[in-house]
């Protein structure tokens, strides 16, 4: 199953997206890794779930990618898990956790913002929805991510009280 990845899909909730060029790069990178990711996930679904990650098709895919490719794969698998969260996402969730555990993830504030926003819309049924975005956010410089854009202000609350 492949998600329709593109700006229209990301903006379906009517929220602002990163600037046009940044959005296009984001989706171009995800589209580039999607076929290999789908194939690896499907092969791993049919394989032994107890194998070490490095011995899986997803593990081999991660080893074959450079830093930008892994970042794109992480964004794609996060998007895939948020759109299709069900019992069949076990392999994808393992891939997501493996990517989140890597050092120097390197996502931009716009990319992290997009992943966090998508995670909020997935709802609590997607238990791992914040795994990758929070790992990526932890590596951003202080102040790089505007939390006020992610957490709606509560009516009637004032900061100056």
CSV table of C-alpha atoms in Angstrom, one decimal:
chain,number,residue,atom,x,y,z
A,1,UNK,CA,0.0,0.0,0.0
A,2,UNK,CA,1.5,3.4,-1.0
A,3,UNK,CA,0.3,6.7,0.3
A,4,UNK,CA,-0.4,9.6,-2.0
A,5,UNK,CA,2.5,11.8,-0.9
A,6,UNK,CA,2.3,15.4,-2.0
A,7,UNK,CA,1.6,18.9,-0.8
A,8,UNK,CA,-2.2,18.3,-1.2
A,9,UNK,CA,-2.1,15.4,1.2
A,10,UNK,CA,0.0,17.3,3.7
A,11,UNK,CA,-2.3,20.4,3.6
A,12,UNK,CA,-5.6,18.5,3.9
A,13,UNK,CA,-6.1,20.0,7.4
A,14,UNK,CA,-5.8,23.5,6.1
A,15,UNK,CA,-2.7,24.4,8.0
A,16,UNK,CA,0.2,26.3,6.6
A,17,UNK,CA,3.0,24.3,5.0
A,18,UNK,CA,6.7,25.3,4.7
A,19,UNK,CA,7.5,27.5,1.7
A,20,UNK,CA,6.9,26.1,-1.8
A,21,UNK,CA,10.4,25.1,-2.6
A,22,UNK,CA,11.0,23.4,0.7
A,23,UNK,CA,7.7,21.5,0.4
A,24,UNK,CA,8.6,20.3,-3.1
A,25,UNK,CA,12.0,19.1,-2.0
A,26,UNK,CA,10.4,17.3,1.0
A,27,UNK,CA,8.0,15.4,-1.3
A,28,UNK,CA,10.6,14.8,-4.0
A,29,UNK,CA,12.9,13.1,-1.5
A,30,UNK,CA,10.1,11.0,-0.1
A,31,UNK,CA,8.9,9.9,-3.5
A,32,UNK,CA,12.5,8.9,-4.4
A,33,UNK,CA,12.7,6.4,-1.5
A,34,UNK,CA,9.1,5.2,-1.5
A,35,UNK,CA,9.4,2.3,-4.0
A,36,UNK,CA,12.4,0.8,-2.2
A,37,UNK,CA,10.8,1.3,1.2
A,38,UNK,CA,7.5,-0.4,0.1
A,39,UNK,CA,9.5,-3.3,-1.3
A,40,UNK,CA,11.6,-3.7,1.9
A,41,UNK,CA,8.6,-3.5,4.2
A,42,UNK,CA,6.7,-6.1,2.1
A,43,UNK,CA,9.7,-8.5,2.1
A,44,UNK,CA,10.1,-8.1,5.8
A,45,UNK,CA,6.4,-8.7,6.5
A,46,UNK,CA,6.8,-12.1,4.8
A,47,UNK,CA,10.1,-12.8,6.7
A,48,UNK,CA,11.0,-13.8,10.2
A,49,UNK,CA,10.0,-11.0,12.6
A,50,UNK,CA,12.7,-12.1,15.1
A,51,UNK,CA,15.7,-11.4,12.8
A,52,UNK,CA,18.1,-8.7,13.8
A,53,UNK,CA,17.3,-5.4,12.0
A,54,UNK,CA,20.6,-5.4,10.1
A,55,UNK,CA,19.6,-8.7,8.5
A,56,UNK,CA,16.2,-7.5,7.3
A,57,UNK,CA,15.4,-5.9,3.9
A,58,UNK,CA,14.7,-2.6,5.8
A,59,UNK,CA,18.1,-2.9,7.5
A,60,UNK,CA,19.8,-3.4,4.1
A,61,UNK,CA,17.9,-0.5,2.7
A,62,UNK,CA,19.1,1.8,5.5
A,63,UNK,CA,22.7,0.7,5.0
A,64,UNK,CA,22.5,1.4,1.3
A,65,UNK,CA,21.4,5.1,1.7
A,66,UNK,CA,23.4,8.2,2.4
A,67,UNK,CA,22.4,10.7,5.1
A,68,UNK,CA,19.9,12.5,2.9
A,69,UNK,CA,18.4,9.2,1.8
A,70,UNK,CA,17.9,8.0,5.4
A,71,UNK,CA,16.3,11.3,6.3
A,72,UNK,CA,13.9,11.0,3.3
A,73,UNK,CA,13.2,7.3,4.3
A,74,UNK,CA,12.5,8.4,7.8
A,75,UNK,CA,10.1,11.1,6.6
A,76,UNK,CA,8.4,8.6,4.3
A,77,UNK,CA,8.0,5.8,6.8
A,78,UNK,CA,6.7,8.3,9.4
A,79,UNK,CA,4.1,9.5,6.8
A,80,UNK,CA,3.2,5.9,5.9
A,81,UNK,CA,2.8,4.9,9.5
A,82,UNK,CA,0.6,7.9,10.3
A,83,UNK,CA,-1.7,7.3,7.3
A,84,UNK,CA,-2.0,3.5,7.5
A,85,UNK,CA,-1.7,2.8,11.2
A,86,UNK,CA,-2.9,-0.8,11.8
A,87,UNK,CA,-1.5,-4.2,12.6
A,88,UNK,CA,0.3,-4.3,9.3
A,89,UNK,CA,2.6,-1.4,10.3
A,90,UNK,CA,4.8,-3.5,12.7
A,91,UNK,CA,7.6,-3.7,10.2
A,92,UNK,CA,7.4,0.0,9.3
A,93,UNK,CA,7.3,0.9,13.0
A,94,UNK,CA,10.4,-1.1,13.6
A,95,UNK,CA,12.1,0.8,10.7
A,96,UNK,CA,10.9,4.1,12.2
A,97,UNK,CA,12.3,3.3,15.7
A,98,UNK,CA,15.6,2.2,14.1
A,99,UNK,CA,15.9,5.5,12.2
A,100,UNK,CA,14.8,7.6,15.3
A,101,UNK,CA,17.6,5.9,17.3
A,102,UNK,CA,20.3,7.0,15.0
A,103,UNK,CA,22.5,10.0,15.9
A,104,UNK,CA,22.6,13.2,13.9
A,105,UNK,CA,19.2,12.9,12.2
A,106,UNK,CA,19.5,16.3,10.6
A,107,UNK,CA,15.9,17.2,9.9
A,108,UNK,CA,15.1,20.9,9.4
A,109,UNK,CA,12.6,22.8,11.6
A,110,UNK,CA,10.1,22.8,8.7
A,111,UNK,CA,10.4,19.0,8.3
A,112,UNK,CA,10.0,18.4,12.1
A,113,UNK,CA,7.0,20.7,12.2
A,114,UNK,CA,5.4,18.8,9.4
A,115,UNK,CA,6.0,15.5,11.1
A,116,UNK,CA,4.7,16.8,14.4
A,117,UNK,CA,1.6,18.2,12.8
A,118,UNK,CA,0.9,14.9,11.0
A,119,UNK,CA,1.4,13.1,14.3
A,120,UNK,CA,-1.2,15.2,16.0
A,121,UNK,CA,-3.7,14.4,13.3
A,122,UNK,CA,-3.0,10.6,13.6
A,123,UNK,CA,-4.6,10.5,17.0
A,124,UNK,CA,-3.8,8.4,20.0
A,125,UNK,CA,-4.4,5.0,18.2
A,126,UNK,CA,-1.0,5.5,16.6
A,127,UNK,CA,1.0,4.9,19.7
A,128,UNK,CA,4.4,5.6,18.1
A,129,UNK,CA,3.3,8.8,16.3
A,130,UNK,CA,5.8,11.1,18.1
A,131,UNK,CA,8.8,8.8,18.1
A,132,UNK,CA,10.6,10.2,15.1
A,133,UNK,CA,9.5,13.8,15.2
A,134,UNK,CA,10.5,14.2,18.9
A,135,UNK,CA,13.9,12.5,18.2
A,136,UNK,CA,14.4,14.9,15.3
A,137,UNK,CA,13.2,17.9,17.3
A,138,UNK,CA,15.6,17.2,20.1
A,139,UNK,CA,18.5,17.8,17.7
A,140,UNK,CA,17.3,21.2,16.6
A,141,UNK,CA,18.9,24.4,17.9
A,142,UNK,CA,17.0,26.0,20.7
A,143,UNK,CA,14.2,28.2,19.3
A,144,UNK,CA,14.4,26.7,15.9
A,145,UNK,CA,11.0,25.0,16.2
A,146,UNK,CA,8.0,27.2,16.9
A,147,UNK,CA,6.0,25.3,19.5
A,148,UNK,CA,3.2,27.9,19.4
A,149,UNK,CA,2.5,26.8,15.8
A,150,UNK,CA,2.0,23.2,17.0
A,151,UNK,CA,0.1,23.7,20.3
A,152,UNK,CA,-3.0,25.8,19.9
A,153,UNK,CA,-3.4,28.6,22.4
A,154,UNK,CA,-6.0,28.0,25.0
A,155,UNK,CA,-8.8,30.5,25.0
A,156,UNK,CA,-9.0,32.7,28.1
A,157,UNK,CA,-5.4,32.0,29.1
A,158,UNK,CA,-3.0,34.9,29.3
A,159,UNK,CA,0.8,34.8,29.8
A,160,UNK,CA,1.0,38.0,31.8
A,161,UNK,CA,-1.0,36.7,34.8
